[in-house]
XYZ file of C-alpha atoms in Angstrom:
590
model
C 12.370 -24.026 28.096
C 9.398 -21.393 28.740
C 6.693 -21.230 25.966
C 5.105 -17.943 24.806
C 1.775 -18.104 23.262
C 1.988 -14.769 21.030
C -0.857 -13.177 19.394
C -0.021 -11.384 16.618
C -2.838 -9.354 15.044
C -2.460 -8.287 11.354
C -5.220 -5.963 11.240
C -6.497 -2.274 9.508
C -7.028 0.842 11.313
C -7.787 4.099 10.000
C -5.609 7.395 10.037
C -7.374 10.207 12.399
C -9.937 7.845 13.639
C -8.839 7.059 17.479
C -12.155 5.890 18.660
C -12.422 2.845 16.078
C -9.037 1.659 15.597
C -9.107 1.665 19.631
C -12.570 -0.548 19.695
C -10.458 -2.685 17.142
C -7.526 -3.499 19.303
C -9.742 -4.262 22.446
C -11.816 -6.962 20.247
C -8.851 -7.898 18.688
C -7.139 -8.166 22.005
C -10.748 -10.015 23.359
C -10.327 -12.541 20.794
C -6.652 -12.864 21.635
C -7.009 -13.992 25.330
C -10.038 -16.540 23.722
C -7.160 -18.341 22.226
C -4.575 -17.955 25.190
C -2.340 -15.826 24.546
C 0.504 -14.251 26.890
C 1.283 -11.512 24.675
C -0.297 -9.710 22.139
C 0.612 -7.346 19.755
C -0.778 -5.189 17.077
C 0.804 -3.046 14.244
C 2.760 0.109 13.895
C 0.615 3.365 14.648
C -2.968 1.094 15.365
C -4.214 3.897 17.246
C -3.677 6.314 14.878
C -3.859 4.889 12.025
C -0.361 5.220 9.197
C 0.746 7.613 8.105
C -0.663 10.513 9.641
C 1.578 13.074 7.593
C 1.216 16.258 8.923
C -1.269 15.302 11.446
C 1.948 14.573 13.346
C 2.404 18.400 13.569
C -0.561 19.253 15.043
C -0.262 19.359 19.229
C -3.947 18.670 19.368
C -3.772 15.566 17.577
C -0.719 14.370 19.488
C -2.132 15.028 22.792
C -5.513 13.342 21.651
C -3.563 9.764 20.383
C -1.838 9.839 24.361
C -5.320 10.458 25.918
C -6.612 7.766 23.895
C -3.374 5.527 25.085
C -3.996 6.137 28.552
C -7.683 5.448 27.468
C -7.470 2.184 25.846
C -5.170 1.359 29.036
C -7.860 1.876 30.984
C -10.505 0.241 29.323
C -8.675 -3.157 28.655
C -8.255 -3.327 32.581
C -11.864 -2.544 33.346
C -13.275 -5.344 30.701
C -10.833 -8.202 32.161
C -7.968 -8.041 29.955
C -5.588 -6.152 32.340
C -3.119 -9.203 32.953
C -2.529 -9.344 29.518
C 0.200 -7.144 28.038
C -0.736 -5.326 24.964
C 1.829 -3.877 22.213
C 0.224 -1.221 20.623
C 1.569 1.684 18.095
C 0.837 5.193 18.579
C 2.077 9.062 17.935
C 3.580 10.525 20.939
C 5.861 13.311 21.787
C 9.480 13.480 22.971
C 9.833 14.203 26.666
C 13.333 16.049 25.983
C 14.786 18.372 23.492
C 16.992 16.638 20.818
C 19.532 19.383 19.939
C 21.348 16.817 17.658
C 17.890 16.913 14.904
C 16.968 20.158 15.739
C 13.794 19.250 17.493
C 12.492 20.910 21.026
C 11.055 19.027 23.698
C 7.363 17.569 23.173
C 8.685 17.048 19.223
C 6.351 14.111 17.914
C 7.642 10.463 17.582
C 6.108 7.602 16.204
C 6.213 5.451 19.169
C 4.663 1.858 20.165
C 3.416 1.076 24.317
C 2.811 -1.925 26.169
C -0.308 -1.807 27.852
C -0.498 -4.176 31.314
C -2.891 -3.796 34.273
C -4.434 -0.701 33.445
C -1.412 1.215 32.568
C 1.634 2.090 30.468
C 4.502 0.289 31.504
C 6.350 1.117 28.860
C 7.005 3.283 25.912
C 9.099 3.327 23.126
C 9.982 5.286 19.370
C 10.988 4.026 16.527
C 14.851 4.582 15.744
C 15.704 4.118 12.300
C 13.416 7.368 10.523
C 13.124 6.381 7.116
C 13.466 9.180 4.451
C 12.837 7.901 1.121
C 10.111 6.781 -1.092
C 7.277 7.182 0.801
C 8.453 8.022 3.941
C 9.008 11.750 5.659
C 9.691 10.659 9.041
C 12.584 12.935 9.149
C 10.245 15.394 8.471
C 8.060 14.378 11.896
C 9.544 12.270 14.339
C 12.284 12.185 16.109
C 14.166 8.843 16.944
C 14.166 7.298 20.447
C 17.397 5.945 21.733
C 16.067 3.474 23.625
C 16.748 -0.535 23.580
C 13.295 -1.557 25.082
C 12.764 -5.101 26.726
C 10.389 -6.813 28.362
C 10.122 -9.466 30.099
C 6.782 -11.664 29.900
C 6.242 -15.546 31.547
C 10.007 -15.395 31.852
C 10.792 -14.317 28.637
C 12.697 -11.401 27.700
C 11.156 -9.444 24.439
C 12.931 -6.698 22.528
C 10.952 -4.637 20.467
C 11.705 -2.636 17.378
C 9.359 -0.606 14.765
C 9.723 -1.249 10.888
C 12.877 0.683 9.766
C 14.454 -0.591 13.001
C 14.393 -3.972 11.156
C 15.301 -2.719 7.380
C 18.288 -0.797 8.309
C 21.854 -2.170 9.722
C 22.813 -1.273 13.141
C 20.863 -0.063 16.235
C 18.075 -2.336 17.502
C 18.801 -5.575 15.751
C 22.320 -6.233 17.291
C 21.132 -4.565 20.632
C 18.848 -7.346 21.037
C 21.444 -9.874 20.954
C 23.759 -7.450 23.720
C 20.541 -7.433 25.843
C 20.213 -11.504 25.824
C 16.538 -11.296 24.166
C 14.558 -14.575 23.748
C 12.594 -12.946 21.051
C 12.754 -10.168 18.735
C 8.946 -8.637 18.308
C 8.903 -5.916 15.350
C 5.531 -3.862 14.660
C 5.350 -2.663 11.275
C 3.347 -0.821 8.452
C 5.487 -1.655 5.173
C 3.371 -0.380 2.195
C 2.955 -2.838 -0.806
C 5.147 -3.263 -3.572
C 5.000 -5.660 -5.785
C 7.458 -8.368 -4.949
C 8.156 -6.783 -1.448
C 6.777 -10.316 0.066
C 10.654 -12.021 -0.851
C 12.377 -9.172 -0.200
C 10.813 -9.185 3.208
C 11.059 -12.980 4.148
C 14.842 -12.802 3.573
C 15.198 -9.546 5.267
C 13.750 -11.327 8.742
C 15.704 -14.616 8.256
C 18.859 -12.445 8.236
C 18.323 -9.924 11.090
C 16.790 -12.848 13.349
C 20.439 -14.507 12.699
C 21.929 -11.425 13.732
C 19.873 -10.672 16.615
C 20.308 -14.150 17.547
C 16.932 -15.210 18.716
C 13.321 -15.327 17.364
C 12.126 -13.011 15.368
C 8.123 -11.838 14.486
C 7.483 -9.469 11.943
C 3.830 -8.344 12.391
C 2.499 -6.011 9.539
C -0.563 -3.810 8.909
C -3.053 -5.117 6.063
C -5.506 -2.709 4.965
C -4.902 0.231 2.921
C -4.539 3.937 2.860
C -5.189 6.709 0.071
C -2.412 5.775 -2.549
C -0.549 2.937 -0.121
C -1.796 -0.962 0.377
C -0.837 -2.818 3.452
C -0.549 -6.409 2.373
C 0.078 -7.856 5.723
C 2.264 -11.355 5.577
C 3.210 -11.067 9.090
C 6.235 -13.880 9.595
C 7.922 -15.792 12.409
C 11.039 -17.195 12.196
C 13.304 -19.013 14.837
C 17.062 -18.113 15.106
C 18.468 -19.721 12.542
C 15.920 -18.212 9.994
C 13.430 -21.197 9.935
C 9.508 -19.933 9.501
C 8.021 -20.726 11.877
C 4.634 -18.961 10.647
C 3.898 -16.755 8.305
C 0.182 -15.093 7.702
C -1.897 -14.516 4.389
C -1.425 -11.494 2.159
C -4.172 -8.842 1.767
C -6.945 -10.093 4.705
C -6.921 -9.351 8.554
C -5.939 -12.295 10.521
C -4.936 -13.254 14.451
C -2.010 -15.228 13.830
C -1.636 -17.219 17.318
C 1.554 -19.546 17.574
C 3.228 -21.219 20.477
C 7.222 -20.006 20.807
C 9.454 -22.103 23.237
C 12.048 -19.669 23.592
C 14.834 -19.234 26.424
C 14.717 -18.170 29.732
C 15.616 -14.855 30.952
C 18.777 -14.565 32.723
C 19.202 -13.180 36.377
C 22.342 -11.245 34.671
C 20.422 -9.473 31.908
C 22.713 -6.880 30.936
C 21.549 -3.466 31.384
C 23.322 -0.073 30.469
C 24.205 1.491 26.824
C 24.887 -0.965 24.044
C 24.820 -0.899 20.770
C 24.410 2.491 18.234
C 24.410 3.966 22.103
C 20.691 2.571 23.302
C 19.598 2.092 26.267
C 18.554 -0.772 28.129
C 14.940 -0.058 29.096
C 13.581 -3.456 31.060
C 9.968 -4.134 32.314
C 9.017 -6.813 34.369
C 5.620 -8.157 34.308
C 5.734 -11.865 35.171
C 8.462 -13.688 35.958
C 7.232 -17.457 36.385
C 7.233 -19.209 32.710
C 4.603 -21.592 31.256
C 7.186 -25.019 30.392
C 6.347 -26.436 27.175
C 7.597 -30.319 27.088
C 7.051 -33.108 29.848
C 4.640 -34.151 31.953
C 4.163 -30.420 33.300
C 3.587 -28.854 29.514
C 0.764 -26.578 29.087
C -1.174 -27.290 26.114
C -0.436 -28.440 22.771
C 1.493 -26.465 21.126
C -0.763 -23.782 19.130
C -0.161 -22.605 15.876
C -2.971 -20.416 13.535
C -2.375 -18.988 10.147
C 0.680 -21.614 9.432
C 2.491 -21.693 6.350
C -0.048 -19.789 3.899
C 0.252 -20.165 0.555
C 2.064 -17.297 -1.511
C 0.279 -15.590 -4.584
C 1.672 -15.530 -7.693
C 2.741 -12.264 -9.136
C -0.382 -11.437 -10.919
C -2.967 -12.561 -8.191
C -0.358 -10.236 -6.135
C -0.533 -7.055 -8.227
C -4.392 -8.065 -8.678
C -5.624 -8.425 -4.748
C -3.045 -5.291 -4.319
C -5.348 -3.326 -6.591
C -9.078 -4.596 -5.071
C -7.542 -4.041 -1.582
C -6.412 -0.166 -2.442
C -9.780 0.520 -3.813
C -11.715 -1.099 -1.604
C -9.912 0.919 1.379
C -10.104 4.431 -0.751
C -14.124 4.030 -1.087
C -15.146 2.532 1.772
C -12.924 4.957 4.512
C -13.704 8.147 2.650
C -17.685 7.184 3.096
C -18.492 6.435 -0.623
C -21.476 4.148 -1.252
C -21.041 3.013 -4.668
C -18.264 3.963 -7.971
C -18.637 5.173 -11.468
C -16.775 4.360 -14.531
C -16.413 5.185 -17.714
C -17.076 1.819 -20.260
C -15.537 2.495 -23.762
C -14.920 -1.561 -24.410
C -10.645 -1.052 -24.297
C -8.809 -2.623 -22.189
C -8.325 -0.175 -19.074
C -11.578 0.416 -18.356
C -12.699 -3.084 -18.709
C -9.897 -3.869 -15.961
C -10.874 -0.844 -13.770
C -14.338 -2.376 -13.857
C -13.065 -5.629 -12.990
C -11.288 -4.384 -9.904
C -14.158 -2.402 -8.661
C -16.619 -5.675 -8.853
C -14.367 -7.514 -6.981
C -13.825 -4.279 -4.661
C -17.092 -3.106 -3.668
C -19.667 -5.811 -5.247
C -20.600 -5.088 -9.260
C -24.303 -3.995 -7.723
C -22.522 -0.443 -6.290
C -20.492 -0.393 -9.421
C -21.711 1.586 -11.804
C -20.951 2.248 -15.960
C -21.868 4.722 -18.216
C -21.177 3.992 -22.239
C -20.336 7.652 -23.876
C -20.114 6.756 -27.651
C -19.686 9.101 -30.051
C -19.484 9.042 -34.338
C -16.180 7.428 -33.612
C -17.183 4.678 -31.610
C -16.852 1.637 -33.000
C -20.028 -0.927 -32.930
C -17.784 -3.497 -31.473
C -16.370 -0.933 -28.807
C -19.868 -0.634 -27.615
C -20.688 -3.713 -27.798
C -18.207 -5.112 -25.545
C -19.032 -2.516 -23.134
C -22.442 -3.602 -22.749
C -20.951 -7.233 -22.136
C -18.454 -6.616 -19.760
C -21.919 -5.167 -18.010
C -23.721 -8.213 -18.918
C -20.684 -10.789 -17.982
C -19.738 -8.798 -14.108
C -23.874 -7.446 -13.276
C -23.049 -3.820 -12.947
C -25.512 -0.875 -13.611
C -24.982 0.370 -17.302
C -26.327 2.481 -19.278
C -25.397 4.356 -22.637
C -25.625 7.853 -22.947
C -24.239 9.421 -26.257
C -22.295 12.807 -26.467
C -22.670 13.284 -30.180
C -25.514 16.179 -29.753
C -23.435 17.799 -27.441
C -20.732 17.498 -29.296
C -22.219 19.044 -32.237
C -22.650 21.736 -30.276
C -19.915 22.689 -29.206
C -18.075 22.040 -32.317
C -20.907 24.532 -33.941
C -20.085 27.204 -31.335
C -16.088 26.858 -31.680
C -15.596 25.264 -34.792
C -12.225 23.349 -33.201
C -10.122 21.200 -35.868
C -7.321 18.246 -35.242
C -6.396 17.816 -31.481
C -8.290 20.006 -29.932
C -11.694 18.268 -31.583
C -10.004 14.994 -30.478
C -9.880 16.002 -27.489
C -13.220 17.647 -26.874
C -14.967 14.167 -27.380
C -13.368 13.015 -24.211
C -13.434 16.643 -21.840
C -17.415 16.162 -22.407
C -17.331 12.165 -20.833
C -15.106 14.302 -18.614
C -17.751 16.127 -17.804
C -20.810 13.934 -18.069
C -19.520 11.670 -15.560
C -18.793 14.223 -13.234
C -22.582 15.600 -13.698
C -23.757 12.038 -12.652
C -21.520 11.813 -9.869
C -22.545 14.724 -7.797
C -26.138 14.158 -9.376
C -26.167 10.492 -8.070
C -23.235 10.542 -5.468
C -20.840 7.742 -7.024
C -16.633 8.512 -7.266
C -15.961 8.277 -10.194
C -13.011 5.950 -11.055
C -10.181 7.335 -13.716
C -9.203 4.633 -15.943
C -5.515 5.778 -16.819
C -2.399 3.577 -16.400
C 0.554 3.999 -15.571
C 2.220 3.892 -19.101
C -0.497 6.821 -20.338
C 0.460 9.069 -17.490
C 4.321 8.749 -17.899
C 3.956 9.981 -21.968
C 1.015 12.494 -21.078
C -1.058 9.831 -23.167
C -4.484 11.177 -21.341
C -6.414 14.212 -21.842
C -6.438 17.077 -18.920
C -10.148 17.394 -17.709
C -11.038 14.066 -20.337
C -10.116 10.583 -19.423
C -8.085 11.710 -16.441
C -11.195 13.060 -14.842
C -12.237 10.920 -11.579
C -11.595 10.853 -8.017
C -9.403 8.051 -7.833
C -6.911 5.785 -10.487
C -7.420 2.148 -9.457
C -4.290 1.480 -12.311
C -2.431 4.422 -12.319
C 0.719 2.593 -11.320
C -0.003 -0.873 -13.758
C 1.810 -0.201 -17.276
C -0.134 -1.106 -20.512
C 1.412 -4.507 -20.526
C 0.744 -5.284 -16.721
C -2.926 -4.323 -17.438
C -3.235 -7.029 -20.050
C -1.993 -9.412 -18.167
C -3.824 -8.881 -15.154
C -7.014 -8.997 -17.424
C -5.566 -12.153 -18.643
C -5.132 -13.543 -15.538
C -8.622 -12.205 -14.052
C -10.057 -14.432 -16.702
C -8.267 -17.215 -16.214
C -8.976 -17.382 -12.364
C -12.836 -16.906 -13.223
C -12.823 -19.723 -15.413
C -11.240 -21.544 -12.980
C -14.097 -21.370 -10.248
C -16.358 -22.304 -13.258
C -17.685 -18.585 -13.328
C -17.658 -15.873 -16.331
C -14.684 -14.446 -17.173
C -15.128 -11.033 -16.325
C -13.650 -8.643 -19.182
C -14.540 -9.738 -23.229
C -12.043 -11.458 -24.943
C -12.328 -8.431 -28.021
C -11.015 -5.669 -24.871
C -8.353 -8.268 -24.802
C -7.369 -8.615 -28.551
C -8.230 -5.530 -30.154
C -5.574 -2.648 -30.988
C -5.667 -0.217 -28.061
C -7.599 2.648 -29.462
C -9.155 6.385 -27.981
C -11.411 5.727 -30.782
C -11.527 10.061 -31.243
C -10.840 9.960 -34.725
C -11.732 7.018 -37.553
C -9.046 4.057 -37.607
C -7.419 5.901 -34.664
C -4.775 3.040 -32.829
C -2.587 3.742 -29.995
C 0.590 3.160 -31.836
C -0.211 5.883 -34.756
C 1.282 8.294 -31.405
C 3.032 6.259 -28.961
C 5.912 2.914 -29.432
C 4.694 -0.203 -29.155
C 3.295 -1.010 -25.686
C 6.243 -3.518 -24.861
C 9.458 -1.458 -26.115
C 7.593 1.713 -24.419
C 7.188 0.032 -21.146
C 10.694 -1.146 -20.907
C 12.284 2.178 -21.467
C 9.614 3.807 -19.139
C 11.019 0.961 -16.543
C 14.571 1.912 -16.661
C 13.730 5.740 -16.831
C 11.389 6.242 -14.464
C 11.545 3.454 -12.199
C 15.010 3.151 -11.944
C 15.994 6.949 -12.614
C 18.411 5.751 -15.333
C 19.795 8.428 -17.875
C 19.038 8.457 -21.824
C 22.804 7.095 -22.401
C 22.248 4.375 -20.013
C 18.745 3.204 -21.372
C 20.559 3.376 -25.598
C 23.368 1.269 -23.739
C 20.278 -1.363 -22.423
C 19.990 -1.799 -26.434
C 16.883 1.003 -27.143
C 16.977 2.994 -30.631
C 18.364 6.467 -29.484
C 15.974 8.542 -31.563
C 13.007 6.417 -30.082
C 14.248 7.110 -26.503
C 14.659 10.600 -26.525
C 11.325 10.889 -27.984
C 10.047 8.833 -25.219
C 11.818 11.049 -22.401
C 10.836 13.883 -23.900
C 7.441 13.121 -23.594
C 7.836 12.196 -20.141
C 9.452 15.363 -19.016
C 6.880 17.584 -20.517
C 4.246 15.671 -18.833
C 4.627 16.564 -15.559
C 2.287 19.374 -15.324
C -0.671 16.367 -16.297
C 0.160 14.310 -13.553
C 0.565 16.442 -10.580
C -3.435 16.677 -11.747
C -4.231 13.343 -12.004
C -6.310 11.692 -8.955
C -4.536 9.416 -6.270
C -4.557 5.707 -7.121
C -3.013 2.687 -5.555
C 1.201 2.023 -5.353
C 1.967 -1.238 -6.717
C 5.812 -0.443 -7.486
C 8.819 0.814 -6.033
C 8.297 4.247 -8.145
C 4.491 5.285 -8.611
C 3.867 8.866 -9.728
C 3.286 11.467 -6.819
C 4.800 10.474 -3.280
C 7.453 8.531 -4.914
C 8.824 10.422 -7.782
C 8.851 14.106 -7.449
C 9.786 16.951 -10.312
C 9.364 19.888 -10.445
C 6.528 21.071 -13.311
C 9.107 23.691 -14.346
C 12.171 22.429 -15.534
C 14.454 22.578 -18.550
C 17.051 20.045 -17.773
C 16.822 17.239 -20.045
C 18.263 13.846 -20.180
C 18.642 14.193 -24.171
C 20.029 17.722 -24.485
């Protein structure tokens, strides 16, 4: 039985920037023939980095990813890696018109090559265009119709991109028809928490119905709001992993496959959901695995790894988003707001483990209503993590302007936290640091926040983590610390205390909103689930309680469509997931 070595290389790239996610698949690729391999792949749209959005619309950006195809072709061939074929993702453009979606000749398609011996030898685009969630493919691509295969050290390999693997039909049982020995699918499958079982089960069942091998290699790395987590897997055909990479880190996951022989017969024509057989040869004779004429031992890099639990999960989710959003949009260092509660402790958290607590930076803002213990566990979250601090108090400004308007009730609540607002906006163009908006995901659905106050920043590290997420994460951020015999990170008072603005005396969280547990769960069912007020009083939730609770969620839109981007962690974060319209009378509760 032939034996492919297969690199698969679960890597970042970065969306417009062709040059270095180019220099990233040759050394990639370079480090890939160090260890062997006979194929090598990398993830969907490496060259131009996912998603482009409407980049995809613009001919000049097209045309530049094929130049920098034909490029890359090139300059694998010239540095010695020619003879090794290279699967690469890309945006190209349809060749034909494609009356059936509307779409004219040169129409943009997100499409993956093979690279061998200085050339394209073949190209392919994705089928399955998903259009929910996340996803606006419809809105760019057009699908190819295409069942690509081809054939390396004797091997036949079918190919398929992401969707082609999450939806029934089309590429999956038209690997089987074409006789494939393995099933390669390039992917980049944004984050969400528990995706990773979802996803194992998902290649253990179409690897049964293709009826061969099956790799799933997916993009780690992040981009604006999404998070690549990687967890690339292998599985034989009877579901079996094989392999199956780390979550959250860039790896070269190298694995020997012994997988059957391509037949003289291949089939070739249409088959199934009307593809077409597209074959490439580029080496017939195989490498035998077995016997006295074996080829080496059988390889096999990034095994089994260990799984994260769920809060590690959510937790690495949230370093890797940041991490991605300051260092690709060229930001040296991140400022945040301390108060001593429990969300910005956690945002401060994040960012240490992000970006290093020496280019994290935290600026105390009492005011009268500050509590002494508030500030004090401000300045020892500073004192526990090493970040900059400093305290700078708004109560002279704030006696100003209350002199010079003379506001009363919510809108001198609310004045306390427009001038930290605006203070740390003064220090961030002063000193060049994004500033970092502490709001979570429970605040935002209730319009909890302040416009122009607390939801002033340039990025929400927790914007999708409800209130009782983000004390658990804290929990568990401690925990972990004190397992490595280091500091716990956020003070246990942040932990304990009553969630509290703090903008008027004995002010608490619940004097306004449910209790963070009952609120979550109805926010759960209503926004992430889109379930109706009847439904959520029939889940066993006080009706007067949860239209209150809706209500505040409908009226809230207009706050969120101005909060910052922050990273997805669920199947429903606000802004590309869930969209309503700001004007809008139709309510769930009459």
């Amino acid at each position: 039985m032939p034996r492919l070595r297969l690199a698969l290389n679960q890597i970042d790239s970065t969306v417009g920037d062709l040059a270095g996610n180019a220099e990233a698949v040759v050394r990639w690729t370079r480090h890939s023939a160090g260890q062997g391999a006979h194929l090598v792949a990398f993830p969907e749209m490496m060259l131009t980095g996912y998603p482009v959005e409407d980049l995809a619309l613009r001919s000049s950006f097209v045309a530049a990813s094929r130049a920098a195809l034909v490029a890359l072709a090139t300059r694998l061939a010239d540095e010695g890696l020619g003879g090794l074929p290279v699967v690469v993702g890309h945006l190209d453009r349809s060749a034909t018109a494609r009356p059936k979606y509307g779409q004219p000749a040169g129409a943009p398609q997100n499409a993956v090559a093979v690279l061998h011996g200085g050339e394209v030898v073949l190209s392919l685009a994705k089928h399955h265009l998903p259009n929910y969630g996340v996803f606006d493919e419809f809105r760019y691509f057009v699908p190819g119709d295409t069942m690509p295969v081809v054939r390396v050290r004797g091997v036949d390999v079918a190919l398929a991109v992401c969707e082609d693997l999450w939806q029934d039909g089309g590429r999956v049982p038209a690997a089987r028809s074409a006789r494939a020995g393995l099933l390669l699918s390039v992917n980049a499958s944004p984050y969400e928490r528990d995706k990773d079982d979802t996803r194992l089960e998902l290649v253990r069942k179409r690897a049964q119905e293709a009826g061969c091998t099956t790799a799933y290699l997916a993009m780690a790395g992040g981009q604006d709001e999404l998070v690549f987590d990687g967890d690339s897997i292998v599985v034989d055909r009877d579901g079996a992993v094989l392999a199956r990479a780390p979550q959250f880190t860039e790896e070269c996951v190298v694995l020997d496959l012994d997988l059957p022989a391509a037949g003289a017969d291949a089939p070739t024509g249409v088959v199934d959901d009307g593809l077409r057989i597209d074959r490439v040869v580029l080496s017939e004779e195989p490498v035998h695995g077995g016997g006295p004429a074996s080829c080496d031992e059988p390889l096999l890099s990034g095994g089994h790894t260990e799984r994260l639990d769920d809060d590690e999960e959510v937790y690495a989710a949230l370093v890797a988003g940041l991490r991605a959003y300051v260092t690709k949009n060229g930001f040296r260092s991140v400022l945040v707001g301390l108060s001593g509660g429990i969300d910005s402790a956690l945002v401060a958290a994040i960012a240490c483990d992000a970006v290093g607590a020496e280019h994290v930076y935290g600026v105390s803002m009492p005011s009268r209503y500050s509590s002494e213990h508030s500030r004090g566990d401000a300045a020892e979250l500073a004192r526990r993590t090493g970040l900059n601090f400093r305290t700078v108090a708004i109560e002279t400004m704030f006696d100003a302007y209350m002199g010079a308007l003379g506001l009363t009730g919510l809108a001198e609540e609310n004045l306390q936290s427009r001038l930290r607002g605006t203070l740390l906006m003064a220090l961030s163009n002063q000193e060049g640091h994004l500033v970092l908006a502490p709001g979570n995901k429970s605040e935002l659905a209730v319009g909890y926040s302040t416009l122009y106050g607390d939801s002033v920043g340039g990025y929400g590290p927790i914007k999708d983590v409800y209130k009782t997420s983000v004390f658990r994460l804290a929990e568990w951020r401690n925990r972990a610390a004190a397992a490595r015999g280091q500091t716990p990170p956020i003070p246990e008072n942040s932990i304990t205390k009553p969630p509290s603005a703090e903008l008027r005396p004995g002010q608490v969280d619940t004097d306004s909103l449910p209790d963070y547990p009952v609120l979550d769960a109805i926010l759960d069912l209503y926004v992430d689930r889109d379930r109706g007020a009847d439904e959520i009083v029939a889940a066993g939730y006080d009706r007067e309680l949860v239209t209150r609770t809706l209500r505040m969620v409908d009226t809230a839109e207009y706050k969120r469509r101005q909060y910052p981007p922050g990273t997805k962690i669920s199947a429903k974060g606000f802004g590309r997931d869930r969209r309503l319209p700001v004007t809008n009378r139709w309510r769930e509760t009459g």
